[in-house]
Tab-separated table of N, CA, C and O in Angstrom:
chain	number	residue	atom	x	y	z
A	1053	MET	N	70.419	3.654	34.816
A	1053	MET	CA	71.949	4.845	34.933
A	1053	MET	C	71.641	5.784	34.329
A	1053	MET	O	71.474	7.124	34.768
A	1054	LEU	N	71.042	6.118	33.135
A	1054	LEU	CA	70.598	7.278	32.295
A	1054	LEU	C	69.249	7.730	33.242
A	1054	LEU	O	69.285	9.160	33.163
A	1055	GLY	N	68.077	7.167	33.914
A	1055	GLY	CA	67.304	7.487	34.830
A	1055	GLY	C	67.860	8.284	35.951
A	1055	GLY	O	67.662	9.677	36.047
A	1056	ALA	N	68.998	7.774	36.546
A	1056	ALA	CA	69.471	8.190	37.629
A	1056	ALA	C	69.872	9.487	37.379
A	1056	ALA	O	70.195	10.870	38.253
A	1057	LEU	N	71.006	9.728	36.224
A	1057	LEU	CA	71.488	10.771	35.954
A	1057	LEU	C	70.432	11.871	35.552
A	1057	LEU	O	71.105	13.263	35.445
A	1058	THR	N	69.274	11.874	35.193
A	1058	THR	CA	68.560	12.999	34.580
A	1058	THR	C	67.385	13.400	36.022
A	1058	THR	O	66.835	13.857	35.739
A	1059	ALA	N	67.636	12.585	37.138
A	1059	ALA	CA	66.902	12.707	38.023
A	1059	ALA	C	66.836	14.490	38.239
A	1059	ALA	O	67.947	14.846	38.834
A	1060	GLY	N	65.273	14.913	38.506
A	1060	GLY	CA	65.277	16.199	39.086
A	1060	GLY	C	65.385	17.102	37.791
A	1060	GLY	O	65.213	18.570	38.142
A	1061	ARG	N	66.081	17.195	36.594
A	1061	ARG	CA	66.205	17.513	35.877
A	1061	ARG	C	64.863	17.654	34.469
A	1061	ARG	O	64.835	16.971	34.189
A	1062	PRO	N	64.930	19.132	34.528
A	1062	PRO	CA	63.669	19.353	33.661
A	1062	PRO	C	64.259	19.091	31.839
A	1062	PRO	O	65.182	18.866	31.715
A	1063	CYS	N	63.220	19.089	31.042
A	1063	CYS	CA	63.249	18.591	29.638
A	1063	CYS	C	63.344	19.941	29.072
A	1063	CYS	O	62.905	20.837	29.212
A	1064	ASP	N	64.789	20.403	28.504
A	1064	ASP	CA	65.391	21.376	28.423
A	1064	ASP	C	64.680	22.234	26.831
A	1064	ASP	O	63.992	23.292	26.612
A	1065	ASP	N	64.257	20.889	25.878
A	1065	ASP	CA	63.882	21.240	24.733
A	1065	ASP	C	63.320	20.128	23.944
A	1065	ASP	O	63.323	19.290	24.947
A	1066	GLU	N	63.459	20.124	22.663
A	1066	GLU	CA	62.692	18.891	21.904
A	1066	GLU	C	63.105	18.023	22.176
A	1066	GLU	O	63.044	16.936	21.860
A	1067	ARG	N	64.560	17.955	22.148
A	1067	ARG	CA	65.861	17.074	22.046
A	1067	ARG	C	65.844	16.420	23.425
A	1067	ARG	O	66.065	15.139	23.171
A	1068	GLY	N	65.002	16.888	24.272
A	1068	GLY	CA	64.981	15.759	25.535
A	1068	GLY	C	66.201	16.544	26.972
A	1068	GLY	O	66.226	17.735	27.035
A	1069	ILE	N	66.114	15.794	27.944
A	1069	ILE	CA	67.069	15.949	28.488
A	1069	ILE	C	68.315	15.675	28.707
A	1069	ILE	O	68.962	14.567	28.339
A	1070	ALA	N	69.437	16.728	28.855
A	1070	ALA	CA	70.603	16.536	28.235
A	1070	ALA	C	71.155	15.827	29.705
A	1070	ALA	O	71.375	16.296	30.635
A	1071	VAL	N	72.259	14.610	29.109
A	1071	VAL	CA	72.926	14.356	30.289
A	1071	VAL	C	74.895	14.347	29.898
A	1071	VAL	O	75.394	13.710	28.930
A	1072	ALA	N	75.345	15.431	30.571
A	1072	ALA	CA	77.045	15.740	29.809
A	1072	ALA	C	77.704	14.367	30.391
A	1072	ALA	O	78.099	14.612	31.385
A	1073	GLN	N	77.563	13.350	29.893
A	1073	GLN	CA	78.612	12.299	30.149
A	1073	GLN	C	78.969	11.653	28.669
A	1073	GLN	O	78.612	11.320	28.134
A	1074	THR	N	80.438	11.214	28.730
A	1074	THR	CA	80.989	10.307	27.589
A	1074	THR	C	80.401	9.271	28.025
A	1074	THR	O	80.121	8.445	29.169
A	1075	GLN	N	80.387	8.428	26.594
A	1075	GLN	CA	80.327	7.079	26.510
A	1075	GLN	C	81.385	6.478	27.204
A	1075	GLN	O	81.369	5.320	28.094
A	1076	ASP	N	82.554	6.879	27.269
A	1076	ASP	CA	83.793	6.343	28.155
A	1076	ASP	C	83.520	6.231	29.669
A	1076	ASP	O	83.713	5.365	30.463
A	1077	ALA	N	83.041	7.695	30.205
A	1077	ALA	CA	82.566	7.582	31.745
A	1077	ALA	C	81.598	6.666	32.012
A	1077	ALA	O	81.765	6.161	33.211
A	1078	LEU	N	80.722	6.465	31.075
A	1078	LEU	CA	79.139	5.326	31.461
A	1078	LEU	C	79.850	4.470	31.425
A	1078	LEU	O	79.338	3.585	32.207
A	1079	ALA	N	80.814	4.144	30.513
A	1079	ALA	CA	81.356	2.671	30.852
A	1079	ALA	C	81.891	2.495	31.930
A	1079	ALA	O	82.261	1.278	32.515
A	1080	THR	N	82.987	3.423	32.605
A	1080	THR	CA	83.406	3.191	33.858
A	1080	THR	C	82.650	2.693	34.886
A	1080	THR	O	82.662	2.028	35.898
A	1081	LEU	N	81.345	4.048	34.772
A	1081	LEU	CA	80.404	3.767	36.051
A	1081	LEU	C	79.790	1.989	36.279
A	1081	LEU	O	79.633	1.839	36.858
A	1082	LEU	N	79.603	1.664	34.978
A	1082	LEU	CA	78.623	0.359	34.580
A	1082	LEU	C	79.583	-0.641	34.761
A	1082	LEU	O	79.766	-1.459	34.896
A	1083	GLY	N	80.931	-0.525	34.707
A	1083	GLY	CA	81.909	-1.541	34.466
A	1083	GLY	C	81.757	-2.520	33.382
A	1083	GLY	O	82.384	-3.875	33.458
A	1084	VAL	N	81.999	-1.870	32.311
A	1084	VAL	CA	81.931	-2.593	30.885
A	1084	VAL	C	82.715	-1.620	30.185
A	1084	VAL	O	82.919	-0.669	30.487
A	1085	SER	N	82.784	-2.115	28.735
A	1085	SER	CA	83.523	-1.304	27.580
A	1085	SER	C	82.949	-0.168	27.093
A	1085	SER	O	81.704	-0.463	27.225
A	1086	ARG	N	83.661	0.368	26.709
A	1086	ARG	CA	83.106	1.694	25.836
A	1086	ARG	C	82.237	1.241	24.428
A	1086	ARG	O	80.960	1.529	24.219
A	1087	HIS	N	82.545	0.013	23.866
A	1087	HIS	CA	82.040	-0.559	22.861
A	1087	HIS	C	80.908	-0.881	23.842
A	1087	HIS	O	79.657	-0.930	22.545
A	1088	ALA	N	80.616	-1.801	24.457
A	1088	ALA	CA	79.342	-2.102	24.719
A	1088	ALA	C	78.345	-0.858	25.234
A	1088	ALA	O	76.972	-1.207	24.724
A	1089	VAL	N	78.568	0.061	25.864
A	1089	VAL	CA	77.764	0.961	25.893
A	1089	VAL	C	77.421	1.694	24.722
A	1089	VAL	O	76.375	2.079	25.022
A	1090	ASN	N	78.559	1.962	23.510
A	1090	ASN	CA	77.953	2.812	22.338
A	1090	ASN	C	76.666	1.531	21.838
A	1090	ASN	O	76.393	2.373	21.186
A	1091	ARG	N	76.977	0.352	21.806
A	1091	ARG	CA	76.284	-0.648	20.942
A	1091	ARG	C	74.936	-0.351	21.614
A	1091	ARG	O	73.547	-0.178	21.092
A	1092	GLU	N	74.512	-0.124	23.095
A	1092	GLU	CA	73.777	-0.225	23.629
A	1092	GLU	C	72.658	1.237	23.064
A	1092	GLU	O	71.683	0.996	23.126
A	1093	LEU	N	73.635	2.219	23.100
A	1093	LEU	CA	73.329	3.645	23.041
A	1093	LEU	C	72.455	3.244	21.597
A	1093	LEU	O	71.629	4.399	21.435
A	1094	LYS	N	73.577	3.026	20.763
A	1094	LYS	CA	72.959	2.993	19.676
A	1094	LYS	C	71.619	1.947	19.092
A	1094	LYS	O	70.890	3.149	18.630
A	1095	GLN	N	71.259	1.394	19.962
A	1095	GLN	CA	69.936	0.744	20.077
A	1095	GLN	C	68.884	1.452	20.403
A	1095	GLN	O	67.501	1.657	19.645
A	1096	LEU	N	69.127	2.107	21.635
A	1096	LEU	CA	68.214	3.233	22.256
A	1096	LEU	C	68.033	4.228	21.255
A	1096	LEU	O	66.612	4.282	21.107
A	1097	ALA	N	69.052	4.821	20.634
A	1097	ALA	CA	68.942	6.019	19.992
A	1097	ALA	C	67.851	5.671	18.690
A	1097	ALA	O	67.130	6.134	17.677
A	1098	ASN	N	68.504	4.529	17.943
A	1098	ASN	CA	67.538	4.122	17.031
A	1098	ASN	C	66.180	3.753	16.899
A	1098	ASN	O	65.074	3.539	16.601
A	1099	GLN	N	65.715	3.384	18.483
A	1099	GLN	CA	64.114	3.255	19.150
A	1099	GLN	C	63.393	4.483	19.331
A	1099	GLN	O	62.492	5.105	19.762
A	1100	GLY	N	64.422	5.744	19.175
A	1100	GLY	CA	63.963	6.989	19.432
A	1100	GLY	C	64.140	7.596	21.216
A	1100	GLY	O	63.529	8.296	21.417
A	1101	LEU	N	64.584	6.705	21.831
A	1101	LEU	CA	64.296	6.999	23.003
A	1101	LEU	C	65.332	7.757	23.655
A	1101	LEU	O	65.432	8.568	24.945
A	1102	VAL	N	66.736	8.021	22.963
A	1102	VAL	CA	67.636	8.811	23.349
A	1102	VAL	C	68.460	9.407	22.224
A	1102	VAL	O	68.242	8.985	20.931
A	1103	GLY	N	68.972	10.687	22.426
A	1103	GLY	CA	69.541	10.947	21.124
A	1103	GLY	C	71.522	11.042	21.574
A	1103	GLY	O	71.760	11.400	22.707
A	1104	LEU	N	72.151	11.523	20.527
A	1104	LEU	CA	73.855	11.206	20.915
A	1104	LEU	C	74.475	12.078	20.189
A	1104	LEU	O	74.295	12.852	18.896
A	1105	GLY	N	75.311	12.930	20.980
A	1105	GLY	CA	75.834	14.180	20.753
A	1105	GLY	C	77.134	13.926	21.260
A	1105	GLY	O	77.617	13.140	21.927
A	1106	TYR	N	77.905	14.930	21.038
A	1106	TYR	CA	79.603	14.804	21.401
A	1106	TYR	C	79.517	14.805	22.987
A	1106	TYR	O	79.169	16.552	23.187
A	1107	GLY	N	79.905	14.382	23.733
A	1107	GLY	CA	80.186	14.677	24.990
A	1107	GLY	C	79.120	14.777	25.859
A	1107	GLY	O	78.523	14.635	27.174
A	1108	GLU	N	77.849	14.190	25.671
A	1108	GLU	CA	76.202	14.287	25.698
A	1108	GLU	C	75.396	13.185	24.817
A	1108	GLU	O	75.572	12.739	24.268
A	1109	ILE	N	74.410	12.736	26.110
A	1109	ILE	CA	72.979	12.213	25.679
A	1109	ILE	C	72.065	12.982	25.800
A	1109	ILE	O	71.758	13.347	27.102
A	1110	TRP	N	71.136	12.627	24.978
A	1110	TRP	CA	69.668	13.354	25.354
A	1110	TRP	C	68.727	12.199	25.338
A	1110	TRP	O	68.446	11.421	24.632
A	1111	VAL	N	68.231	12.337	26.804
A	1111	VAL	CA	67.201	11.727	27.119
A	1111	VAL	C	65.610	11.832	26.479
A	1111	VAL	O	65.616	12.734	27.139
A	1112	ARG	N	65.345	11.170	25.481
A	1112	ARG	CA	64.323	11.843	24.699
A	1112	ARG	C	62.567	11.334	25.589
A	1112	ARG	O	61.648	11.757	25.326
A	1113	ASP	N	63.197	10.070	26.134
A	1113	ASP	CA	61.494	9.323	26.642
A	1113	ASP	C	62.005	8.773	27.888
A	1113	ASP	O	62.480	7.401	27.986
A	1114	LEU	N	61.722	8.861	28.972
A	1114	LEU	CA	62.626	8.806	29.822
A	1114	LEU	C	61.596	7.901	30.807
A	1114	LEU	O	62.042	6.756	31.183
A	1115	GLU	N	60.202	7.733	30.553
A	1115	GLU	CA	59.478	6.868	31.195
A	1115	GLU	C	59.627	5.387	29.836
A	1115	GLU	O	59.462	4.321	30.706
A	1116	ARG	N	59.858	5.680	29.067
A	1116	ARG	CA	59.959	4.130	28.386
A	1116	ARG	C	61.393	3.658	28.251
A	1116	ARG	O	61.220	2.617	28.709
A	1117	LEU	N	62.347	4.524	28.613
A	1117	LEU	CA	63.747	4.129	29.216
A	1117	LEU	C	63.549	3.347	30.880
A	1117	LEU	O	63.728	1.852	30.978
A	1118	ARG	N	62.833	3.885	31.626
A	1118	ARG	CA	62.414	3.010	32.587
A	1118	ARG	C	61.603	1.821	32.660
A	1118	ARG	O	61.879	0.418	33.288
A	1119	GLN	N	60.820	1.681	31.878
A	1119	GLN	CA	59.813	0.708	31.275
A	1119	GLN	C	60.776	-0.298	30.861
A	1119	GLN	O	60.711	-1.767	31.180
A	1120	LEU	N	61.591	-0.125	30.016
A	1120	LEU	CA	62.352	-1.210	29.602
A	1120	LEU	C	63.779	-1.619	30.520
A	1120	LEU	O	63.631	-2.935	30.708
A	1121	TRP	N	63.874	-1.120	31.763
A	1121	TRP	CA	64.856	-1.115	32.613
A	1121	TRP	C	63.962	-2.245	33.583
A	1121	TRP	O	64.507	-3.414	33.831
A	1122	HIS	N	62.381	-1.764	33.603
A	1122	HIS	CA	61.897	-3.022	34.699
A	1122	HIS	C	61.296	-4.374	34.046
A	1122	HIS	O	61.579	-5.415	34.125
A	1123	GLU	N	61.135	-4.272	32.530
A	1123	GLU	CA	61.317	-5.087	31.661
A	1123	GLU	C	61.950	-6.553	31.511
A	1123	GLU	O	61.772	-7.495	31.401
A	1124	HIS	N	63.669	-5.849	31.783
A	1124	HIS	CA	64.704	-6.540	31.617
A	1124	HIS	C	65.086	-7.246	33.004
A	1124	HIS	O	65.983	-7.770	33.054
A	1125	GLY	N	64.199	-7.051	34.082
A	1125	GLY	CA	64.246	-7.435	35.410
A	1125	GLY	C	65.203	-6.955	36.390
A	1125	GLY	O	65.986	-7.333	37.395
A	1126	ALA	N	65.677	-5.503	35.822
A	1126	ALA	CA	66.549	-4.395	36.817
A	1126	ALA	C	65.970	-3.768	38.152
A	1126	ALA	O	64.691	-3.808	38.085
A	1127	GLN	N	66.479	-3.911	39.049
A	1127	GLN	CA	66.350	-3.152	40.029
A	1127	GLN	C	66.611	-1.790	40.144
A	1127	GLN	O	67.973	-1.738	39.899
A	1128	PRO	N	65.668	-0.643	40.482
A	1128	PRO	CA	66.236	0.720	40.441
A	1128	PRO	C	67.233	0.784	41.734
A	1128	PRO	O	67.323	0.006	42.680
C-alpha cells in the first residue's frame, strides 16, 4: 500500500518520500483497524523503513518495503 502511495514521487530529502495519509485513512483503505495499522507502522519504523509524523508517513526504504511485501506472499 505504501509503495502504491509513493508511485512516481521523488525522495524529497533525507526523511524519504512523504505520504500524506493518516493512520485512520490507511486503516479504512485496508479494511483493518487503526490499531492494526499503528502496530505495523511502528514495527516498520523500528526497522528504519518508515518514519512517522503527524498526518504523514515517510517512506525511507521503498525497495526493502517491496521486498518484505513479496517475502510475505503478497501480490502487487
